[in-house]
């Protein structure tokens, strides 16, 4: 079984749109990157 990992970044355009909303821009938000883990020859996909 081969395992591949891909880093997922939060899109900059989405961040900008979210921060333009007045009620949300007052909050202290943290955008966290995630990982997409793919198991070759298996029927499993895991997003962390």
PDB file of N, CA, C and O in Angstrom:
ATOM      1  N   UNK A   1       0.847  -1.173   0.000  1.00  0.00           N
ATOM      2  CA  UNK A   1       0.000   0.000   0.000  1.00  0.00           C
ATOM      3  C   UNK A   1       0.896   1.242   0.000  1.00  0.00           C
ATOM      4  O   UNK A   1       1.811   1.353   0.790  1.00  0.00           O
ATOM      5  N   UNK A   2       0.624   2.158  -0.906  1.00  0.00           N
ATOM      6  CA  UNK A   2       1.376   3.412  -0.997  1.00  0.00           C
ATOM      7  C   UNK A   2       0.504   4.544  -0.454  1.00  0.00           C
ATOM      8  O   UNK A   2      -0.670   4.650  -0.788  1.00  0.00           O
ATOM      9  N   UNK A   3       1.099   5.365   0.399  1.00  0.00           N
ATOM     10  CA  UNK A   3       0.374   6.479   1.016  1.00  0.00           C
ATOM     11  C   UNK A   3       0.979   7.783   0.507  1.00  0.00           C
ATOM     12  O   UNK A   3       2.181   7.990   0.583  1.00  0.00           O
ATOM     13  N   UNK A   4       0.129   8.680  -0.029  1.00  0.00           N
ATOM     14  CA  UNK A   4       0.582  10.001  -0.474  1.00  0.00           C
ATOM     15  C   UNK A   4      -0.146  11.067   0.338  1.00  0.00           C
ATOM     16  O   UNK A   4      -1.312  10.920   0.684  1.00  0.00           O
ATOM     17  N   UNK A   5       0.583  12.135   0.642  1.00  0.00           N
ATOM     18  CA  UNK A   5       0.033  13.231   1.439  1.00  0.00           C
ATOM     19  C   UNK A   5       0.132  14.525   0.642  1.00  0.00           C
ATOM     20  O   UNK A   5       1.161  14.820   0.052  1.00  0.00           O
ATOM     21  N   UNK A   6      -0.936  15.290   0.645  1.00  0.00           N
ATOM     22  CA  UNK A   6      -0.989  16.563  -0.074  1.00  0.00           C
ATOM     23  C   UNK A   6      -1.443  17.640   0.905  1.00  0.00           C
ATOM     24  O   UNK A   6      -2.427  17.472   1.621  1.00  0.00           O
ATOM     25  N   UNK A   7      -0.717  18.749   0.963  1.00  0.00           N
ATOM     26  CA  UNK A   7      -1.086  19.857   1.842  1.00  0.00           C
ATOM     27  C   UNK A   7      -2.148  20.709   1.162  1.00  0.00           C
ATOM     28  O   UNK A   7      -2.031  21.053  -0.009  1.00  0.00           O
ATOM     29  N   UNK A   8      -3.193  21.039   1.907  1.00  0.00           N
ATOM     30  CA  UNK A   8      -4.281  21.867   1.399  1.00  0.00           C
ATOM     31  C   UNK A   8      -4.202  23.251   2.039  1.00  0.00           C
ATOM     32  O   UNK A   8      -4.159  23.382   3.251  1.00  0.00           O
ATOM     33  N   UNK A   9      -4.168  24.272   1.208  1.00  0.00           N
ATOM     34  CA  UNK A   9      -4.120  25.656   1.671  1.00  0.00           C
ATOM     35  C   UNK A   9      -5.507  26.263   1.585  1.00  0.00           C
ATOM     36  O   UNK A   9      -6.274  25.958   0.676  1.00  0.00           O
ATOM     37  N   UNK A  10      -5.847  27.125   2.531  1.00  0.00           N
ATOM     38  CA  UNK A  10      -7.114  27.844   2.490  1.00  0.00           C
ATOM     39  C   UNK A  10      -6.987  28.924   1.416  1.00  0.00           C
ATOM     40  O   UNK A  10      -6.042  29.729   1.445  1.00  0.00           O
ATOM     41  N   UNK A  11      -7.896  28.985   0.434  1.00  0.00           N
ATOM     42  CA  UNK A  11      -7.782  29.947  -0.675  1.00  0.00           C
ATOM     43  C   UNK A  11      -7.769  31.400  -0.203  1.00  0.00           C
ATOM     44  O   UNK A  11      -8.589  31.797   0.625  1.00  0.00           O
ATOM     45  N   UNK A  12      -6.828  32.165  -0.734  1.00  0.00           N
ATOM     46  CA  UNK A  12      -6.680  33.571  -0.362  1.00  0.00           C
ATOM     47  C   UNK A  12      -7.921  34.378  -0.731  1.00  0.00           C
ATOM     48  O   UNK A  12      -8.347  35.248   0.034  1.00  0.00           O
ATOM     49  N   UNK A  13      -8.526  34.087  -1.880  1.00  0.00           N
ATOM     50  CA  UNK A  13      -9.714  34.838  -2.295  1.00  0.00           C
ATOM     51  C   UNK A  13     -10.870  34.633  -1.315  1.00  0.00           C
ATOM     52  O   UNK A  13     -11.632  35.560  -1.040  1.00  0.00           O
ATOM     53  N   UNK A  14     -11.004  33.437  -0.771  1.00  0.00           N
ATOM     54  CA  UNK A  14     -12.066  33.162   0.205  1.00  0.00           C
ATOM     55  C   UNK A  14     -11.776  33.892   1.516  1.00  0.00           C
ATOM     56  O   UNK A  14     -12.681  34.456   2.138  1.00  0.00           O
ATOM     57  N   UNK A  15     -10.497  33.894   1.934  1.00  0.00           N
ATOM     58  CA  UNK A  15     -10.123  34.612   3.159  1.00  0.00           C
ATOM     59  C   UNK A  15     -10.490  36.085   3.055  1.00  0.00           C
ATOM     60  O   UNK A  15     -11.044  36.672   3.986  1.00  0.00           O
ATOM     61  N   UNK A  16     -10.167  36.691   1.894  1.00  0.00           N
ATOM     62  CA  UNK A  16     -10.443  38.118   1.700  1.00  0.00           C
ATOM     63  C   UNK A  16     -11.944  38.401   1.752  1.00  0.00           C
ATOM     64  O   UNK A  16     -12.379  39.385   2.347  1.00  0.00           O
ATOM     65  N   UNK A  17     -12.754  37.532   1.137  1.00  0.00           N
ATOM     66  CA  UNK A  17     -14.205  37.735   1.137  1.00  0.00           C
ATOM     67  C   UNK A  17     -14.767  37.602   2.548  1.00  0.00           C
ATOM     68  O   UNK A  17     -15.663  38.347   2.943  1.00  0.00           O
ATOM     69  N   UNK A  18     -14.262  36.649   3.306  1.00  0.00           N
ATOM     70  CA  UNK A  18     -14.743  36.459   4.678  1.00  0.00           C
ATOM     71  C   UNK A  18     -14.394  37.666   5.537  1.00  0.00           C
ATOM     72  O   UNK A  18     -15.204  38.147   6.326  1.00  0.00           O
ATOM     73  N   UNK A  19     -13.181  38.192   5.388  1.00  0.00           N
ATOM     74  CA  UNK A  19     -12.738  39.304   6.226  1.00  0.00           C
ATOM     75  C   UNK A  19     -13.414  40.625   5.866  1.00  0.00           C
ATOM     76  O   UNK A  19     -13.360  41.573   6.639  1.00  0.00           O
ATOM     77  N   UNK A  20     -14.076  40.693   4.713  1.00  0.00           N
ATOM     78  CA  UNK A  20     -14.793  41.911   4.326  1.00  0.00           C
ATOM     79  C   UNK A  20     -16.159  42.027   5.007  1.00  0.00           C
ATOM     80  O   UNK A  20     -16.753  43.093   5.020  1.00  0.00           O
ATOM     81  N   UNK A  21     -16.655  40.944   5.579  1.00  0.00           N
ATOM     82  CA  UNK A  21     -17.943  40.966   6.266  1.00  0.00           C
ATOM     83  C   UNK A  21     -17.736  41.629   7.629  1.00  0.00           C
ATOM     84  O   UNK A  21     -16.946  41.151   8.438  1.00  0.00           O
ATOM     85  N   UNK A  22     -18.427  42.748   7.898  1.00  0.00           N
ATOM     86  CA  UNK A  22     -18.164  43.520   9.123  1.00  0.00           C
ATOM     87  C   UNK A  22     -18.283  42.722  10.426  1.00  0.00           C
ATOM     88  O   UNK A  22     -17.452  42.863  11.306  1.00  0.00           O
ATOM     89  N   UNK A  23     -19.306  41.894  10.576  1.00  0.00           N
ATOM     90  CA  UNK A  23     -19.496  41.153  11.821  1.00  0.00           C
ATOM     91  C   UNK A  23     -18.375  40.141  12.033  1.00  0.00           C
ATOM     92  O   UNK A  23     -17.955  39.897  13.162  1.00  0.00           O
ATOM     93  N   UNK A  24     -17.890  39.559  10.956  1.00  0.00           N
ATOM     94  CA  UNK A  24     -16.840  38.539  11.067  1.00  0.00           C
ATOM     95  C   UNK A  24     -15.461  39.183  11.224  1.00  0.00           C
ATOM     96  O   UNK A  24     -14.606  38.657  11.932  1.00  0.00           O
ATOM     97  N   UNK A  25     -15.237  40.319  10.596  1.00  0.00           N
ATOM     98  CA  UNK A  25     -13.921  40.958  10.653  1.00  0.00           C
ATOM     99  C   UNK A  25     -13.549  41.390  12.074  1.00  0.00           C
ATOM    100  O   UNK A  25     -12.381  41.578  12.382  1.00  0.00           O
ATOM    101  N   UNK A  26     -14.540  41.542  12.956  1.00  0.00           N
ATOM    102  CA  UNK A  26     -14.265  41.902  14.346  1.00  0.00           C
ATOM    103  C   UNK A  26     -13.784  40.706  15.160  1.00  0.00           C
ATOM    104  O   UNK A  26     -13.234  40.869  16.237  1.00  0.00           O
ATOM    105  N   UNK A  27     -13.998  39.491  14.637  1.00  0.00           N
ATOM    106  CA  UNK A  27     -13.582  38.283  15.334  1.00  0.00           C
ATOM    107  C   UNK A  27     -12.107  37.999  15.084  1.00  0.00           C
ATOM    108  O   UNK A  27     -11.546  38.419  14.077  1.00  0.00           O
ATOM    109  N   UNK A  28     -11.495  37.276  15.975  1.00  0.00           N
ATOM    110  CA  UNK A  28     -10.105  36.868  15.812  1.00  0.00           C
ATOM    111  C   UNK A  28     -10.108  35.480  15.164  1.00  0.00           C
ATOM    112  O   UNK A  28     -10.324  34.484  15.840  1.00  0.00           O
ATOM    113  N   UNK A  29      -9.910  35.421  13.848  1.00  0.00           N
ATOM    114  CA  UNK A  29      -9.976  34.168  13.107  1.00  0.00           C
ATOM    115  C   UNK A  29      -8.588  33.632  12.803  1.00  0.00           C
ATOM    116  O   UNK A  29      -7.652  34.401  12.595  1.00  0.00           O
ATOM    117  N   UNK A  30      -8.481  32.321  12.755  1.00  0.00           N
ATOM    118  CA  UNK A  30      -7.226  31.669  12.376  1.00  0.00           C
ATOM    119  C   UNK A  30      -7.548  30.649  11.287  1.00  0.00           C
ATOM    120  O   UNK A  30      -8.403  29.786  11.477  1.00  0.00           O
ATOM    121  N   UNK A  31      -6.905  30.775  10.136  1.00  0.00           N
ATOM    122  CA  UNK A  31      -7.115  29.854   9.024  1.00  0.00           C
ATOM    123  C   UNK A  31      -6.030  28.791   9.082  1.00  0.00           C
ATOM    124  O   UNK A  31      -4.846  29.098   9.034  1.00  0.00           O
ATOM    125  N   UNK A  32      -6.440  27.535   9.194  1.00  0.00           N
ATOM    126  CA  UNK A  32      -5.510  26.427   9.380  1.00  0.00           C
ATOM    127  C   UNK A  32      -5.434  25.593   8.109  1.00  0.00           C
ATOM    128  O   UNK A  32      -6.465  25.227   7.535  1.00  0.00           O
ATOM    129  N   UNK A  33      -4.211  25.282   7.676  1.00  0.00           N
ATOM    130  CA  UNK A  33      -4.021  24.416   6.519  1.00  0.00           C
ATOM    131  C   UNK A  33      -4.263  22.973   6.929  1.00  0.00           C
ATOM    132  O   UNK A  33      -4.038  22.584   8.066  1.00  0.00           O
ATOM    133  N   UNK A  34      -4.721  22.181   5.982  1.00  0.00           N
ATOM    134  CA  UNK A  34      -5.005  20.779   6.264  1.00  0.00           C
ATOM    135  C   UNK A  34      -4.189  19.866   5.357  1.00  0.00           C
ATOM    136  O   UNK A  34      -3.342  20.305   4.596  1.00  0.00           O
ATOM    137  N   UNK A  35      -4.445  18.581   5.448  1.00  0.00           N
ATOM    138  CA  UNK A  35      -3.757  17.597   4.624  1.00  0.00           C
ATOM    139  C   UNK A  35      -4.774  16.644   4.024  1.00  0.00           C
ATOM    140  O   UNK A  35      -5.764  16.302   4.646  1.00  0.00           O
ATOM    141  N   UNK A  36      -4.504  16.232   2.805  1.00  0.00           N
ATOM    142  CA  UNK A  36      -5.304  15.232   2.123  1.00  0.00           C
ATOM    143  C   UNK A  36      -4.437  13.982   2.029  1.00  0.00           C
ATOM    144  O   UNK A  36      -3.386  14.005   1.393  1.00  0.00           O
ATOM    145  N   UNK A  37      -4.855  12.897   2.659  1.00  0.00           N
ATOM    146  CA  UNK A  37      -4.076  11.662   2.680  1.00  0.00           C
ATOM    147  C   UNK A  37      -4.772  10.647   1.782  1.00  0.00           C
ATOM    148  O   UNK A  37      -5.963  10.370   1.957  1.00  0.00           O
ATOM    149  N   UNK A  38      -4.029  10.108   0.806  1.00  0.00           N
ATOM    150  CA  UNK A  38      -4.589   9.169  -0.157  1.00  0.00           C
ATOM    151  C   UNK A  38      -3.867   7.838  -0.034  1.00  0.00           C
ATOM    152  O   UNK A  38      -2.642   7.782  -0.080  1.00  0.00           O
ATOM    153  N   UNK A  39      -4.625   6.770   0.136  1.00  0.00           N
ATOM    154  CA  UNK A  39      -4.076   5.425   0.232  1.00  0.00           C
ATOM    155  C   UNK A  39      -4.251   4.741  -1.121  1.00  0.00           C
ATOM    156  O   UNK A  39      -5.378   4.498  -1.547  1.00  0.00           O
ATOM    157  N   UNK A  40      -3.132   4.435  -1.813  1.00  0.00           N
ATOM    158  CA  UNK A  40      -3.180   3.789  -3.128  1.00  0.00           C
ATOM    159  C   UNK A  40      -3.727   2.371  -3.000  1.00  0.00           C
ATOM    160  O   UNK A  40      -3.461   1.680  -2.027  1.00  0.00           O
ATOM    161  N   UNK A  41      -4.484   1.955  -3.976  1.00  0.00           N
ATOM    162  CA  UNK A  41      -5.065   0.618  -4.087  1.00  0.00           C
ATOM    163  C   UNK A  41      -6.000   0.278  -2.925  1.00  0.00           C
ATOM    164  O   UNK A  41      -6.223  -0.872  -2.604  1.00  0.00           O
ATOM    165  N   UNK A  42      -6.538   1.282  -2.282  1.00  0.00           N
ATOM    166  CA  UNK A  42      -7.510   1.099  -1.216  1.00  0.00           C
ATOM    167  C   UNK A  42      -8.679   2.047  -1.509  1.00  0.00           C
ATOM    168  O   UNK A  42      -8.526   3.049  -2.190  1.00  0.00           O
ATOM    169  N   UNK A  43      -9.823   1.763  -0.991  1.00  0.00           N
ATOM    170  CA  UNK A  43     -10.997   2.593  -1.185  1.00  0.00           C
ATOM    171  C   UNK A  43     -11.189   3.515   0.021  1.00  0.00           C
ATOM    172  O   UNK A  43     -12.246   3.579   0.611  1.00  0.00           O
ATOM    173  N   UNK A  44     -10.105   4.217   0.390  1.00  0.00           N
ATOM    174  CA  UNK A  44     -10.122   5.092   1.564  1.00  0.00           C
ATOM    175  C   UNK A  44      -9.512   6.438   1.173  1.00  0.00           C
ATOM    176  O   UNK A  44      -8.495   6.503   0.515  1.00  0.00           O
ATOM    177  N   UNK A  45     -10.143   7.537   1.592  1.00  0.00           N
ATOM    178  CA  UNK A  45      -9.590   8.869   1.434  1.00  0.00           C
ATOM    179  C   UNK A  45      -9.808   9.592   2.744  1.00  0.00           C
ATOM    180  O   UNK A  45     -10.917   9.625   3.266  1.00  0.00           O
ATOM    181  N   UNK A  46      -8.745  10.157   3.289  1.00  0.00           N
ATOM    182  CA  UNK A  46      -8.819  10.791   4.598  1.00  0.00           C
ATOM    183  C   UNK A  46      -8.385  12.246   4.475  1.00  0.00           C
ATOM    184  O   UNK A  46      -7.340  12.542   3.908  1.00  0.00           O
ATOM    185  N   UNK A  47      -9.182  13.179   4.969  1.00  0.00           N
ATOM    186  CA  UNK A  47      -8.821  14.588   5.005  1.00  0.00           C
ATOM    187  C   UNK A  47      -8.656  14.988   6.462  1.00  0.00           C
ATOM    188  O   UNK A  47      -9.544  14.775   7.277  1.00  0.00           O
ATOM    189  N   UNK A  48      -7.494  15.544   6.791  1.00  0.00           N
ATOM    190  CA  UNK A  48      -7.185  15.919   8.174  1.00  0.00           C
ATOM    191  C   UNK A  48      -6.996  17.410   8.239  1.00  0.00           C
ATOM    192  O   UNK A  48      -6.373  18.011   7.446  1.00  0.00           O
TER     193      UNK A  48
END
